[in-house]
Amino acid sequence: MNLMLFGAPGAGKGTQAKFLIEKYNIPQISTGDILRAAIADKTDMGMEAKKFMDAGQLVPDSTIIGIIKDRLAESDCKNGFILDGFPRTLAQAEALSELMSNMNISLDKVISLNVPDELIVGRITGRRVCSKCGASFHVEFNPSKKEDECDYCGGELIIRKDDNAETVISRLEAYHTQTAPLIDFYTKMGVFMELDGTKDVSEVTADMFNALA
Ligand code: ADP
Ligand code: ADP
Ligand code: ZN
């Protein structure tokens, strides 16, 4: 199963990806997580990407496409994968189509989690992420069992540097101008599917599993 989670920053893509991993036993490919790992490792690519991320702007397509090309070639992607936060521009979507067609595979579904802008700021400012595995929690809407500790791996929960009210505005703008055009692209491809992302985490998961069944 080759899936893509689509939606605004904070729509719940990372949260729902964890449930898809468990159910289908396929890896999550989060370009945001890969970029943050590169920053932690202080690689040249990470240091360059950091400037864009801290400003709430998209990292250049060439960097992102290179990351995905390498990642899809890894053996754990053989039985499928969950794209999370990629593609975010038309150029990335076109590059993905070409990559996948070269691999003789295709996308089964693009799952859009629809959440209006008004709810996004609260989601992002209350987000806490695991410093080890990247899992997402929310202080109010999706709290971890133990405060500041990841339910999945016990890692420390932290606030992402770009998760502040100012940066959210630029990230939402980038989403509407650069990413939203992909709705049309994937609708025409016949794989686009929309879910109400404002429901509780468990309800969204149930709707998603129903839609995939
Ligand atoms: P969120 O879902 O909250 O937007 P992500 O972890 O997906 O967070 O992304 C964090 C940042 O990483 C983005 O704001 C952007 O700067 C960069 N980024 C991640 N994925 C991409 C991508 N596919 N194209 C361009 N930039 C990306
Ligand atoms: P994305 O990967 O799309 O940027 P996340 O999965 O990190 O989004 O979710 C953003 C924030 O919203 C996190 O704090 C998460 O715990 C919370 N969240 C996720 N899904 C829901 C939901 N259905 N209702 C309320 N809060 C949610
Ligand atoms: Zn963790």
Short mmCIF file of C-alpha atoms and ligand atoms in Angstrom, two decimals:
data_model
loop_
_atom_site.label_atom_id
_atom_site.label_comp_id
_atom_site.label_asym_id
_atom_site.label_seq_id
_atom_site.Cartn_x
_atom_site.Cartn_y
_atom_site.Cartn_z
CA MET A 1 0.00 0.00 0.00
CA ASN A 2 1.49 3.33 -1.11
CA LEU A 3 -0.19 6.12 0.80
CA MET A 4 0.16 9.84 1.23
CA LEU A 5 -1.13 11.95 4.12
CA PHE A 6 -2.05 15.43 3.01
CA GLY A 7 -3.11 18.57 4.88
CA ALA A 8 -2.08 21.84 6.45
CA PRO A 9 0.72 21.96 9.03
CA GLY A 10 -0.80 20.64 12.24
CA ALA A 11 -3.69 18.84 10.51
CA GLY A 12 -2.72 15.55 12.19
CA LYS A 13 -0.66 13.78 9.50
CA GLY A 14 2.12 12.59 11.80
CA THR A 15 -0.39 11.49 14.44
CA GLN A 16 -2.39 9.37 11.98
CA ALA A 17 0.76 8.03 10.30
CA LYS A 18 1.61 6.17 13.53
CA PHE A 19 -1.66 4.19 13.29
CA LEU A 20 -1.08 3.35 9.63
CA ILE A 21 2.42 2.05 10.44
CA GLU A 22 0.95 -0.33 13.02
CA LYS A 23 -1.88 -1.53 10.82
CA TYR A 24 -0.07 -1.97 7.52
CA ASN A 25 3.48 -2.50 8.72
CA ILE A 26 4.91 0.03 6.27
CA PRO A 27 7.28 2.90 7.07
CA GLN A 28 6.35 6.56 7.48
CA ILE A 29 8.42 8.88 5.35
CA SER A 30 8.30 12.34 6.90
CA THR A 31 10.44 14.91 5.10
CA GLY A 32 10.14 17.13 8.19
CA ASP A 33 11.59 14.37 10.42
CA ILE A 34 14.38 13.67 7.92
CA LEU A 35 15.26 17.37 7.78
CA ARG A 36 15.25 17.66 11.59
CA ALA A 37 17.55 14.63 11.82
CA ALA A 38 19.92 16.31 9.34
CA ILE A 39 19.87 19.47 11.50
CA ALA A 40 20.64 17.42 14.62
CA ASP A 41 23.56 15.81 12.75
CA LYS A 42 24.72 19.27 11.62
CA THR A 43 25.11 18.17 8.00
CA ASP A 44 25.51 20.83 5.29
CA MET A 45 22.07 19.98 3.96
CA GLY A 46 20.56 20.29 7.45
CA MET A 47 22.18 23.65 8.13
CA GLU A 48 20.93 25.03 4.80
CA ALA A 49 17.40 23.68 5.35
CA LYS A 50 17.23 25.07 8.90
CA LYS A 51 17.13 28.67 7.64
CA PHE A 52 13.97 28.00 5.67
CA MET A 53 12.33 25.91 8.37
CA ASP A 54 12.91 28.46 11.13
CA ALA A 55 11.34 31.11 8.90
CA GLY A 56 8.31 28.94 8.17
CA GLN A 57 9.19 28.65 4.48
CA LEU A 58 9.46 25.58 2.31
CA VAL A 59 12.89 24.05 1.77
CA PRO A 60 13.91 24.16 -1.93
CA ASP A 61 12.48 21.41 -4.15
CA SER A 62 15.88 20.09 -5.29
CA THR A 63 16.87 19.26 -1.68
CA ILE A 64 13.56 17.58 -0.92
CA ILE A 65 13.41 15.57 -4.13
CA GLY A 66 16.95 14.29 -3.48
CA ILE A 67 15.92 13.16 0.02
CA ILE A 68 12.89 11.27 -1.30
CA LYS A 69 14.76 9.64 -4.15
CA ASP A 70 17.24 8.12 -1.68
CA ARG A 71 14.58 7.18 0.85
CA LEU A 72 12.27 5.36 -1.58
CA ALA A 73 15.24 3.30 -2.78
CA GLU A 74 15.69 1.78 0.70
CA SER A 75 14.59 -1.82 1.14
CA ASP A 76 11.92 -1.17 3.80
CA CYS A 77 9.83 0.67 1.17
CA LYS A 78 9.41 -2.50 -0.91
CA ASN A 79 5.96 -3.31 0.47
CA GLY A 80 4.72 0.24 0.59
CA PHE A 81 5.10 3.49 2.51
CA ILE A 82 3.27 6.44 4.01
CA LEU A 83 4.36 9.82 2.71
CA ASP A 84 3.88 12.50 5.38
CA GLY A 85 4.53 16.13 4.50
CA PHE A 86 5.69 15.35 0.97
CA PRO A 87 5.00 16.46 -1.74
CA ARG A 88 4.30 20.09 -0.90
CA THR A 89 4.71 21.70 -4.33
CA LEU A 90 3.64 20.82 -7.84
CA ALA A 91 7.29 20.32 -8.83
CA GLN A 92 7.67 17.77 -5.99
CA ALA A 93 4.46 15.99 -7.03
CA GLU A 94 5.66 15.73 -10.61
CA ALA A 95 9.06 14.44 -9.49
CA LEU A 96 7.33 11.85 -7.31
CA SER A 97 5.17 10.64 -10.21
CA GLU A 98 8.28 10.18 -12.31
CA LEU A 99 10.18 8.38 -9.53
CA MET A 100 7.29 6.05 -8.86
CA SER A 101 6.70 5.29 -12.49
CA ASN A 102 10.40 4.38 -12.84
CA MET A 103 9.91 2.00 -9.91
CA ASN A 104 6.75 0.57 -11.51
CA ILE A 105 4.59 1.52 -8.56
CA SER A 106 1.71 3.94 -8.09
CA LEU A 107 -0.06 5.81 -5.31
CA ASP A 108 -3.07 4.01 -3.89
CA LYS A 109 -4.56 6.91 -1.94
CA VAL A 110 -3.92 10.49 -0.93
CA ILE A 111 -5.67 11.01 2.41
CA SER A 112 -6.44 14.64 3.09
CA LEU A 113 -7.06 15.67 6.70
CA ASN A 114 -9.22 18.78 6.48
CA VAL A 115 -8.80 21.26 9.32
CA PRO A 116 -9.68 24.97 8.99
CA ASP A 117 -6.95 27.57 9.59
CA GLU A 118 -8.63 28.85 12.77
CA LEU A 119 -7.91 25.55 14.51
CA ILE A 120 -4.33 25.21 13.28
CA VAL A 121 -2.69 27.79 15.54
CA GLY A 122 -3.94 26.05 18.70
CA ARG A 123 -2.86 22.67 17.38
CA ILE A 124 0.64 23.86 16.61
CA THR A 125 1.31 25.93 19.71
CA GLY A 126 0.16 23.04 21.96
CA ARG A 127 2.16 20.40 20.06
CA ARG A 128 4.87 18.45 21.88
CA VAL A 129 7.08 16.11 19.86
CA CYS A 130 9.28 13.23 20.89
CA SER A 131 12.95 14.15 20.57
CA LYS A 132 13.76 10.51 19.80
CA CYS A 133 11.05 9.10 17.50
CA GLY A 134 9.23 12.23 16.31
CA ALA A 135 5.79 11.18 17.65
CA SER A 136 3.36 14.08 18.15
CA PHE A 137 1.30 14.84 21.23
CA HIS A 138 -0.80 17.81 22.31
CA VAL A 139 -0.92 19.29 25.80
CA GLU A 140 -4.71 19.48 25.68
CA PHE A 141 -6.11 17.44 22.77
CA ASN A 142 -3.78 14.43 22.77
CA PRO A 143 -1.72 14.36 25.96
CA SER A 144 1.00 11.79 26.54
CA LYS A 145 0.33 9.34 29.38
CA LYS A 146 3.25 10.69 31.39
CA GLU A 147 4.01 14.39 31.19
CA ASP A 148 7.00 15.17 28.94
CA GLU A 149 7.53 11.50 28.07
CA CYS A 150 6.77 9.76 24.75
CA ASP A 151 4.15 6.96 24.94
CA TYR A 152 5.90 5.04 22.16
CA CYS A 153 9.57 5.15 23.15
CA GLY A 154 9.92 7.02 26.45
CA GLY A 155 11.85 9.83 24.74
CA GLU A 156 11.71 13.40 26.03
CA LEU A 157 8.92 15.59 24.63
CA ILE A 158 10.01 18.98 23.34
CA ILE A 159 8.55 22.03 21.59
CA ARG A 160 9.72 22.36 17.99
CA LYS A 161 11.58 25.59 17.26
CA ASP A 162 9.20 26.43 14.40
CA ASP A 163 6.05 25.76 16.44
CA ASN A 164 5.26 29.33 17.43
CA ALA A 165 2.35 31.63 16.58
CA GLU A 166 4.43 33.83 14.22
CA THR A 167 5.85 31.02 12.11
CA VAL A 168 2.45 29.34 11.81
CA ILE A 169 1.22 32.28 9.73
CA SER A 170 3.98 31.84 7.12
CA ARG A 171 3.55 28.07 7.13
CA LEU A 172 -0.18 28.38 6.49
CA GLU A 173 0.49 30.85 3.71
CA ALA A 174 3.00 28.45 2.13
CA TYR A 175 0.40 25.69 2.43
CA HIS A 176 -2.34 27.68 0.68
CA THR A 177 -0.20 29.08 -2.12
CA GLN A 178 2.25 26.23 -2.81
CA THR A 179 0.68 23.02 -1.49
CA ALA A 180 -3.10 23.39 -1.96
CA PRO A 181 -2.78 23.22 -5.79
CA LEU A 182 -1.93 19.53 -5.30
CA ILE A 183 -5.58 18.88 -4.43
CA ASP A 184 -6.44 19.35 -8.09
CA PHE A 185 -3.43 17.32 -9.23
CA TYR A 186 -4.38 14.26 -7.15
CA THR A 187 -8.12 14.63 -7.76
CA LYS A 188 -7.43 14.35 -11.47
CA MET A 189 -5.29 11.30 -10.77
CA GLY A 190 -8.35 9.76 -9.05
CA VAL A 191 -6.67 9.04 -5.71
CA PHE A 192 -7.64 12.06 -3.58
CA MET A 193 -9.82 11.38 -0.55
CA GLU A 194 -10.94 13.85 2.14
CA LEU A 195 -11.56 13.28 5.84
CA ASP A 196 -12.85 15.62 8.54
CA GLY A 197 -9.66 16.24 10.50
CA THR A 198 -11.44 18.22 13.23
CA LYS A 199 -12.84 15.09 14.89
CA ASP A 200 -11.04 13.42 17.81
CA VAL A 201 -7.84 11.56 16.99
CA SER A 202 -9.49 8.13 17.38
CA GLU A 203 -12.48 9.10 15.21
CA VAL A 204 -10.21 10.31 12.42
CA THR A 205 -8.31 7.02 12.64
CA ALA A 206 -11.56 5.04 12.40
CA ASP A 207 -12.74 7.08 9.38
CA MET A 208 -9.37 6.58 7.73
CA PHE A 209 -9.34 2.81 8.24
CA ASN A 210 -12.93 2.60 6.92
CA ALA A 211 -12.02 4.56 3.84
CA LEU A 212 -9.04 2.30 3.16
CA ALA A 213 -10.89 -0.96 3.75
P1 ADP B 1 4.29 20.55 9.67
O1 ADP B 1 3.47 19.37 9.27
O2 ADP B 1 3.95 21.07 11.01
O3 ADP B 1 4.32 21.63 8.62
P2 ADP B 1 6.82 19.25 8.95
O4 ADP B 1 7.64 18.53 9.94
O5 ADP B 1 6.13 18.46 7.89
O6 ADP B 1 5.81 20.12 9.80
O7 ADP B 1 7.73 20.33 8.22
C1 ADP B 1 8.51 21.25 8.94
C2 ADP B 1 9.23 22.16 7.96
O8 ADP B 1 10.14 21.38 7.17
C3 ADP B 1 8.34 22.88 6.93
O9 ADP B 1 7.81 24.08 7.44
C4 ADP B 1 9.33 23.11 5.80
O10 ADP B 1 10.21 24.19 6.09
C5 ADP B 1 10.19 21.85 5.83
N1 ADP B 1 9.62 20.80 4.95
C6 ADP B 1 9.16 19.57 5.32
N2 ADP B 1 8.73 18.88 4.26
C7 ADP B 1 8.93 19.67 3.17
C8 ADP B 1 8.68 19.54 1.78
N3 ADP B 1 8.12 18.42 1.27
N4 ADP B 1 9.01 20.58 0.97
C9 ADP B 1 9.56 21.69 1.45
N5 ADP B 1 9.82 21.89 2.74
C10 ADP B 1 9.51 20.90 3.61
P1 ADP B 2 1.04 17.36 11.18
O1 ADP B 2 1.93 16.15 11.10
O2 ADP B 2 -0.04 17.36 10.15
O3 ADP B 2 1.80 18.64 11.20
P2 ADP B 2 0.49 16.47 13.93
O4 ADP B 2 0.09 15.05 13.75
O5 ADP B 2 1.85 16.74 14.47
O6 ADP B 2 0.25 17.29 12.56
O7 ADP B 2 -0.61 17.17 14.84
C1 ADP B 2 -0.50 18.54 15.20
C2 ADP B 2 -0.94 18.73 16.66
O8 ADP B 2 -2.35 18.49 16.77
C3 ADP B 2 -0.29 17.75 17.62
O9 ADP B 2 -0.11 18.42 18.85
C4 ADP B 2 -1.31 16.62 17.75
O10 ADP B 2 -1.22 15.95 19.00
C5 ADP B 2 -2.62 17.36 17.62
N1 ADP B 2 -3.67 16.60 16.93
C6 ADP B 2 -3.51 15.67 15.95
N2 ADP B 2 -4.71 15.17 15.55
C7 ADP B 2 -5.65 15.82 16.31
C8 ADP B 2 -7.10 15.76 16.37
N3 ADP B 2 -7.82 14.94 15.57
N4 ADP B 2 -7.72 16.56 17.26
C9 ADP B 2 -7.01 17.39 18.06
N5 ADP B 2 -5.66 17.51 18.05
C10 ADP B 2 -4.99 16.72 17.18
ZN ZN B 3 9.15 8.67 21.01
#
